[in-house]
PDB file of C-alpha atoms in Angstrom:
ATOM      1  CA  SER A   4    -205.101-116.258-272.432  1.00 37.00           C
ATOM      2  CA  ASN A   5    -208.466-117.745-273.020  1.00 42.00           C
ATOM      3  CA  LEU A   6    -211.158-115.519-271.749  1.00 49.00           C
ATOM      4  CA  ASN A   7    -213.671-118.641-271.284  1.00 56.00           C
ATOM      5  CA  PHE A   8    -211.009-120.730-269.539  1.00 63.00           C
ATOM      6  CA  CYS A   9    -211.819-120.679-265.775  1.00 64.00           C
ATOM      7  CA  ASP A  10    -210.394-122.092-262.814  1.00 69.00           C
ATOM      8  CA  LYS A  11    -212.751-120.512-260.368  1.00 80.00           C
ATOM      9  CA  CYS A  12    -216.335-119.587-260.854  1.00 86.00           C
ATOM     10  CA  PRO A  13    -218.416-117.076-259.247  1.00 88.00           C
ATOM     11  CA  LYS A  14    -220.657-118.220-255.986  1.00 87.00           C
ATOM     12  CA  GLY A  15    -223.639-120.198-256.958  1.00 87.00           C
ATOM     13  CA  GLN A  16    -221.897-121.587-260.493  1.00 90.00           C
ATOM     14  CA  PHE A  17    -219.915-124.679-260.808  1.00 90.00           C
ATOM     15  CA  SER A  18    -216.602-125.205-262.575  1.00 89.00           C
ATOM     16  CA  TYR A  19    -216.552-128.406-265.331  1.00 90.00           C
ATOM     17  CA  ASN A  20    -213.844-128.576-268.095  1.00 88.00           C
ATOM     18  CA  HIS A  21    -212.714-125.159-267.412  1.00 86.00           C
ATOM     19  CA  GLU A  22    -216.023-123.399-267.795  1.00 89.00           C
ATOM     20  CA  CYS A  23    -218.437-122.044-265.645  1.00 90.00           C
ATOM     21  CA  TRP A  24    -221.914-123.694-265.474  1.00 91.00           C
ATOM     22  CA  LYS A  25    -225.133-122.451-263.426  1.00 91.00           C
ATOM     23  CA  LYS A  26    -225.815-126.236-262.782  1.00 91.00           C
ATOM     24  CA  CYS A  27    -223.709-129.401-263.511  1.00 89.00           C
ATOM     25  CA  PRO A  28    -224.159-130.734-267.102  1.00 90.00           C
ATOM     26  CA  ASN A  29    -225.923-134.309-267.610  1.00 89.00           C
ATOM     27  CA  GLY A  30    -223.575-136.851-266.981  1.00 91.00           C
ATOM     28  CA  THR A  31    -221.724-134.976-264.117  1.00 93.00           C
ATOM     29  CA  PHE A  32    -222.240-134.505-260.443  1.00 93.00           C
ATOM     30  CA  VAL A  33    -221.458-131.976-257.844  1.00 91.00           C
ATOM     31  CA  ILE A  34    -218.112-132.456-255.746  1.00 87.00           C
ATOM     32  CA  ASN A  35    -216.513-129.981-253.370  1.00 82.00           C
ATOM     33  CA  THR A  36    -219.836-127.959-253.647  1.00 80.00           C
ATOM     34  CA  ASN A  37    -218.599-125.975-256.644  1.00 85.00           C
ATOM     35  CA  LYS A  38    -217.213-128.363-258.902  1.00 90.00           C
ATOM     36  CA  CYS A  39    -218.670-130.854-261.438  1.00 91.00           C
ATOM     37  CA  GLU A  40    -217.144-134.359-262.115  1.00 93.00           C
ATOM     38  CA  PRO A  41    -218.197-136.944-264.747  1.00 94.00           C
ATOM     39  CA  CYS A  42    -220.117-139.923-263.861  1.00 94.00           C
ATOM     40  CA  LYS A  43    -218.794-143.369-264.714  1.00 93.00           C
ATOM     41  CA  LYS A  44    -218.957-144.041-268.561  1.00 91.00           C
ATOM     42  CA  ASN A  45    -222.152-146.407-268.400  1.00 92.00           C
ATOM     43  CA  CYS A  46    -224.196-143.924-266.524  1.00 94.00           C
ATOM     44  CA  LEU A  47    -226.269-140.953-267.761  1.00 93.00           C
ATOM     45  CA  THR A  48    -227.252-139.483-264.237  1.00 93.00           C
ATOM     46  CA  CYS A  49    -225.412-139.866-260.982  1.00 94.00           C
ATOM     47  CA  ASN A  50    -224.960-138.405-257.425  1.00 92.00           C
ATOM     48  CA  SER A  51    -221.568-139.761-257.363  1.00 91.00           C
ATOM     49  CA  LEU A  52    -219.106-142.271-258.850  1.00 89.00           C
ATOM     50  CA  LYS A  53    -220.813-145.078-256.764  1.00 90.00           C
ATOM     51  CA  ASP A  54    -224.384-143.820-256.835  1.00 94.00           C
ATOM     52  CA  CYS A  55    -225.788-143.807-260.446  1.00 95.00           C
ATOM     53  CA  ILE A  56    -229.455-142.788-260.923  1.00 94.00           C
ATOM     54  CA  VAL A  57    -229.929-143.513-264.678  1.00 94.00           C
ATOM     55  CA  CYS A  58    -227.846-145.918-266.806  1.00 94.00           C
ATOM     56  CA  LYS A  59    -227.132-145.671-270.401  1.00 93.00           C
ATOM     57  CA  LYS A  60    -229.444-148.131-272.503  1.00 91.00           C
ATOM     58  CA  PRO A  61    -229.636-151.265-272.632  1.00 94.00           C
ATOM     59  CA  LEU A  62    -227.899-151.114-269.140  1.00 95.00           C
ATOM     60  CA  LYS A  63    -229.968-151.662-265.915  1.00 95.00           C
ATOM     61  CA  LEU A  64    -229.682-150.137-262.773  1.00 95.00           C
ATOM     62  CA  ILE A  65    -229.001-152.095-259.375  1.00 94.00           C
ATOM     63  CA  ASN A  66    -227.936-150.509-256.218  1.00 93.00           C
ATOM     64  CA  GLY A  67    -226.392-147.410-258.136  1.00 93.00           C
ATOM     65  CA  LEU A  68    -224.550-149.332-260.388  1.00 94.00           C
ATOM     66  CA  CYS A  69    -225.066-150.287-263.900  1.00 95.00           C
ATOM     67  CA  THR A  70    -225.092-153.661-265.271  1.00 95.00           C
ATOM     68  CA  ASP A  71    -226.042-155.915-268.254  1.00 94.00           C
ATOM     69  CA  LYS A  72    -228.946-157.986-266.916  1.00 92.00           C
ATOM     70  CA  CYS A  73    -230.655-157.994-263.505  1.00 92.00           C
ATOM     71  CA  PRO A  74    -229.396-160.872-261.116  1.00 91.00           C
ATOM     72  CA  LYS A  75    -231.547-163.680-260.211  1.00 89.00           C
ATOM     73  CA  ARG A  76    -234.463-162.785-257.901  1.00 93.00           C
ATOM     74  CA  HIS A  77    -234.864-159.358-259.438  1.00 94.00           C
ATOM     75  CA  VAL A  78    -236.558-157.953-262.389  1.00 94.00           C
ATOM     76  CA  GLU A  79    -236.260-155.074-264.645  1.00 93.00           C
ATOM     77  CA  ILE A  80    -238.927-152.164-264.613  1.00 93.00           C
ATOM     78  CA  ASN A  81    -238.179-149.144-266.712  1.00 92.00           C
ATOM     79  CA  GLY A  82    -234.569-149.835-266.432  1.00 92.00           C
ATOM     80  CA  LYS A  83    -233.964-150.551-262.718  1.00 94.00           C
ATOM     81  CA  CYS A  84    -233.421-154.043-261.224  1.00 95.00           C
ATOM     82  CA  HIS A  85    -236.406-154.583-258.532  1.00 95.00           C
ATOM     83  CA  ARG A  86    -235.969-157.571-255.924  1.00 95.00           C
ATOM     84  CA  CYS A  87    -238.943-159.861-255.980  1.00 96.00           C
ATOM     85  CA  LYS A  88    -240.892-159.614-252.891  1.00 95.00           C
ATOM     86  CA  ASP A  89    -241.227-163.620-252.217  1.00 94.00           C
ATOM     87  CA  LYS A  90    -237.910-164.856-251.084  1.00 94.00           C
ATOM     88  CA  ASN A  91    -238.515-168.372-252.777  1.00 96.00           C
ATOM     89  CA  CYS A  92    -238.980-166.785-256.287  1.00 95.00           C
ATOM     90  CA  ASP A  93    -236.022-166.827-258.625  1.00 93.00           C
ATOM     91  CA  LYS A  94    -237.817-164.712-261.276  1.00 93.00           C
ATOM     92  CA  CYS A  95    -240.927-162.646-260.658  1.00 94.00           C
ATOM     93  CA  LYS A  96    -243.366-160.641-262.852  1.00 95.00           C
ATOM     94  CA  ALA A  97    -242.655-156.981-263.682  1.00 93.00           C
ATOM     95  CA  THR A  98    -246.280-156.231-263.387  1.00 94.00           C
ATOM     96  CA  ASN A  99    -246.208-157.499-259.748  1.00 95.00           C
ATOM     97  CA  LEU A 100    -243.075-158.053-257.524  1.00 95.00           C
ATOM     98  CA  ASP A 101    -245.320-160.356-255.268  1.00 95.00           C
ATOM     99  CA  ASP A 102    -246.073-162.894-258.367  1.00 97.00           C
ATOM    100  CA  CYS A 103    -243.244-165.399-259.703  1.00 96.00           C
ATOM    101  CA  ASP A 104    -242.579-167.051-263.235  1.00 94.00           C
ATOM    102  CA  ASP A 105    -239.767-169.299-261.414  1.00 94.00           C
ATOM    103  CA  CYS A 106    -238.993-170.499-258.043  1.00 96.00           C
ATOM    104  CA  ILE A 107    -235.666-171.391-256.351  1.00 95.00           C
ATOM    105  CA  THR A 108    -234.416-175.056-256.223  1.00 94.00           C
ATOM    106  CA  LYS A 109    -236.792-177.204-254.146  1.00 95.00           C
ATOM    107  CA  PHE A 110    -239.763-174.774-254.267  1.00 97.00           C
ATOM    108  CA  TYR A 111    -242.579-175.055-256.897  1.00 97.00           C
ATOM    109  CA  LEU A 112    -244.828-172.469-258.699  1.00 97.00           C
ATOM    110  CA  PHE A 113    -248.572-172.783-257.992  1.00 97.00           C
ATOM    111  CA  LYS A 114    -250.743-169.910-258.797  1.00 97.00           C
ATOM    112  CA  ASP A 115    -248.008-167.483-258.994  1.00 97.00           C
ATOM    113  CA  LYS A 116    -246.466-168.227-255.749  1.00 97.00           C
ATOM    114  CA  CYS A 117    -243.541-170.562-254.556  1.00 97.00           C
ATOM    115  CA  TYR A 118    -244.208-173.582-252.068  1.00 97.00           C
ATOM    116  CA  PRO A 119    -241.996-176.365-250.820  1.00 97.00           C
ATOM    117  CA  LYS A 120    -244.789-178.933-251.819  1.00 95.00           C
ATOM    118  CA  CYS A 121    -247.931-179.056-253.915  1.00 95.00           C
ATOM    119  CA  PRO A 122    -251.443-178.928-252.645  1.00 94.00           C
ATOM    120  CA  LYS A 123    -253.584-181.955-252.485  1.00 92.00           C
ATOM    121  CA  GLY A 124    -254.947-182.645-256.019  1.00 93.00           C
ATOM    122  CA  TYR A 125    -251.391-181.450-257.600  1.00 95.00           C
ATOM    123  CA  PHE A 126    -248.086-182.987-258.321  1.00 95.00           C
ATOM    124  CA  ILE A 127    -244.596-181.648-259.108  1.00 95.00           C
ATOM    125  CA  ASP A 128    -243.860-181.456-262.887  1.00 94.00           C
ATOM    126  CA  VAL A 129    -240.096-181.763-262.742  1.00 91.00           C
ATOM    127  CA  LYS A 130    -239.314-180.125-266.127  1.00 92.00           C
ATOM    128  CA  SER A 131    -241.487-176.916-265.600  1.00 93.00           C
ATOM    129  CA  GLY A 132    -240.990-176.675-261.716  1.00 95.00           C
ATOM    130  CA  GLU A 133    -244.722-176.265-261.511  1.00 96.00           C
ATOM    131  CA  CYS A 134    -247.646-177.856-259.568  1.00 97.00           C
ATOM    132  CA  LYS A 135    -249.769-179.390-262.301  1.00 96.00           C
ATOM    133  CA  LYS A 136    -253.364-180.556-261.386  1.00 95.00           C
ATOM    134  CA  CYS A 137    -253.898-184.285-261.312  1.00 93.00           C
ATOM    135  CA  ASP A 138    -256.653-186.301-263.248  1.00 91.00           C
ATOM    136  CA  PRO A 139    -260.340-185.236-262.009  1.00 93.00           C
ATOM    137  CA  HIS A 140    -261.088-186.914-258.536  1.00 94.00           C
ATOM    138  CA  CYS A 141    -257.440-187.801-258.037  1.00 93.00           C
ATOM    139  CA  GLU A 142    -256.068-186.594-254.637  1.00 92.00           C
ATOM    140  CA  VAL A 143    -252.538-187.754-254.725  1.00 93.00           C
ATOM    141  CA  CYS A 144    -250.676-188.422-257.937  1.00 92.00           C
ATOM    142  CA  THR A 145    -247.563-188.224-260.116  1.00 89.00           C
ATOM    143  CA  ALA A 146    -247.533-187.234-263.757  1.00 86.00           C
ATOM    144  CA  LYS A 147    -248.121-190.556-264.932  1.00 84.00           C
ATOM    145  CA  THR A 148    -250.817-192.333-262.242  1.00 87.00           C
ATOM    146  CA  CYS A 149    -252.983-191.295-259.542  1.00 90.00           C
ATOM    147  CA  ASN A 150    -252.107-192.826-256.233  1.00 92.00           C
ATOM    148  CA  LYS A 151    -255.246-191.774-254.127  1.00 93.00           C
ATOM    149  CA  CYS A 152    -258.890-191.032-255.110  1.00 93.00           C
ATOM    150  CA  GLU A 153    -261.058-188.642-253.386  1.00 93.00           C
ATOM    151  CA  LYS A 154    -263.724-189.992-251.081  1.00 93.00           C
ATOM    152  CA  GLY A 155    -266.738-191.773-253.012  1.00 92.00           C
ATOM    153  CA  PHE A 156    -264.130-192.394-256.302  1.00 94.00           C
ATOM    154  CA  TYR A 157    -262.121-195.563-257.239  1.00 93.00           C
ATOM    155  CA  PHE A 158    -259.491-196.677-259.540  1.00 91.00           C
ATOM    156  CA  ASP A 159    -260.971-197.664-263.134  1.00 88.00           C
ATOM    157  CA  GLY A 160    -258.214-200.394-263.326  1.00 79.00           C
ATOM    158  CA  SER A 161    -256.323-198.502-266.337  1.00 78.00           C
ATOM    159  CA  LYS A 162    -252.806-198.101-266.055  1.00 74.00           C
ATOM    160  CA  ARG A 163    -253.326-194.557-265.304  1.00 73.00           C
ATOM    161  CA  LYS A 164    -255.825-195.456-262.632  1.00 84.00           C
ATOM    162  CA  ARG A 165    -258.350-192.787-263.457  1.00 89.00           C
ATOM    163  CA  CYS A 166    -260.725-192.159-260.562  1.00 92.00           C
ATOM    164  CA  VAL A 167    -264.464-192.887-261.178  1.00 93.00           C
ATOM    165  CA  PRO A 168    -267.683-193.350-259.075  1.00 93.00           C
ATOM    166  CA  CYS A 169    -268.668-196.888-258.989  1.00 90.00           C
ATOM    167  CA  PHE A 170    -272.266-198.081-260.047  1.00 87.00           C
ATOM    168  CA  LEU A 171    -273.734-201.183-261.036  1.00 82.00           C
ATOM    169  CA  PRO A 172    -272.975-203.267-263.183  1.00 85.00           C
ATOM    170  CA  ASN A 173    -269.765-202.562-261.617  1.00 86.00           C
ATOM    171  CA  VAL A 174    -268.668-203.190-258.131  1.00 87.00           C
ATOM    172  CA  ARG A 175    -266.072-201.752-255.506  1.00 87.00           C
ATOM    173  CA  VAL A 176    -263.157-204.169-254.859  1.00 87.00           C
ATOM    174  CA  GLY A 177    -260.976-202.549-252.420  1.00 87.00           C
ATOM    175  CA  GLN A 178    -259.752-199.239-253.912  1.00 89.00           C
ATOM    176  CA  TYR A 179    -260.977-200.112-257.383  1.00 88.00           C
ATOM    177  CA  CYS A 180    -264.426-200.301-259.434  1.00 88.00           C
ATOM    178  CA  LYS A 181    -264.366-203.430-261.311  1.00 87.00           C
ATOM    179  CA  PRO A 182    -267.022-205.109-263.650  1.00 84.00           C
ATOM    180  CA  CYS A 183    -269.098-207.896-262.210  1.00 82.00           C
ATOM    181  CA  ASP A 184    -267.711-211.363-262.838  1.00 77.00           C
ATOM    182  CA  ARG A 185    -267.639-214.910-261.263  1.00 68.00           C
ATOM    183  CA  THR A 186    -265.135-213.751-258.342  1.00 71.00           C
ATOM    184  CA  ASN A 187    -267.371-210.982-257.356  1.00 63.00           C
ATOM    185  CA  CYS A 188    -270.917-211.723-258.472  1.00 61.00           C
ATOM    186  CA  ARG A 189    -272.222-211.993-254.782  1.00 58.00           C
ATOM    187  CA  LYS A 190    -271.498-208.275-254.409  1.00 56.00           C
ATOM    188  CA  CYS A 191    -273.478-207.731-257.685  1.00 53.00           C
TER     189      CYS A 191
END
């Protein structure tokens, strides 16, 4: 018989692979107070088969399990998947779980946060899902044109409809600033 072959160990020691250990070796966990069992194959350290603490690289840990990549609305930090704090965030920054990189559908990124609409002076860029700034002095716009100027500014008449202040030799005609001509010379 093999002298190193143990089925029972002295009190305070643990049985693993028919040997006695002072503590369970890496990759195993304590079961029945005196026995060591191996963790799942992708897990380096665990508390039980369902509770991994450290995964083998390059796997990531989420809810005690190892996975290839973190799911949406999570970000990897030091091998663990952390949930984004903003519920409208599809992907958040590893440096700050409050800050977003991408938003869920029908929400738009503005200054690292997700909103259902963009603030005044910004428009939704459909390709990037971000709020982009309108042209200067434009209050309401799309990607291609301004729809409303800030107070004291008027459309310049271009296709893009830029907002400009209106001074002589130009004159305000409705929401536009136009050069003086025969049709508006009385105002000039």
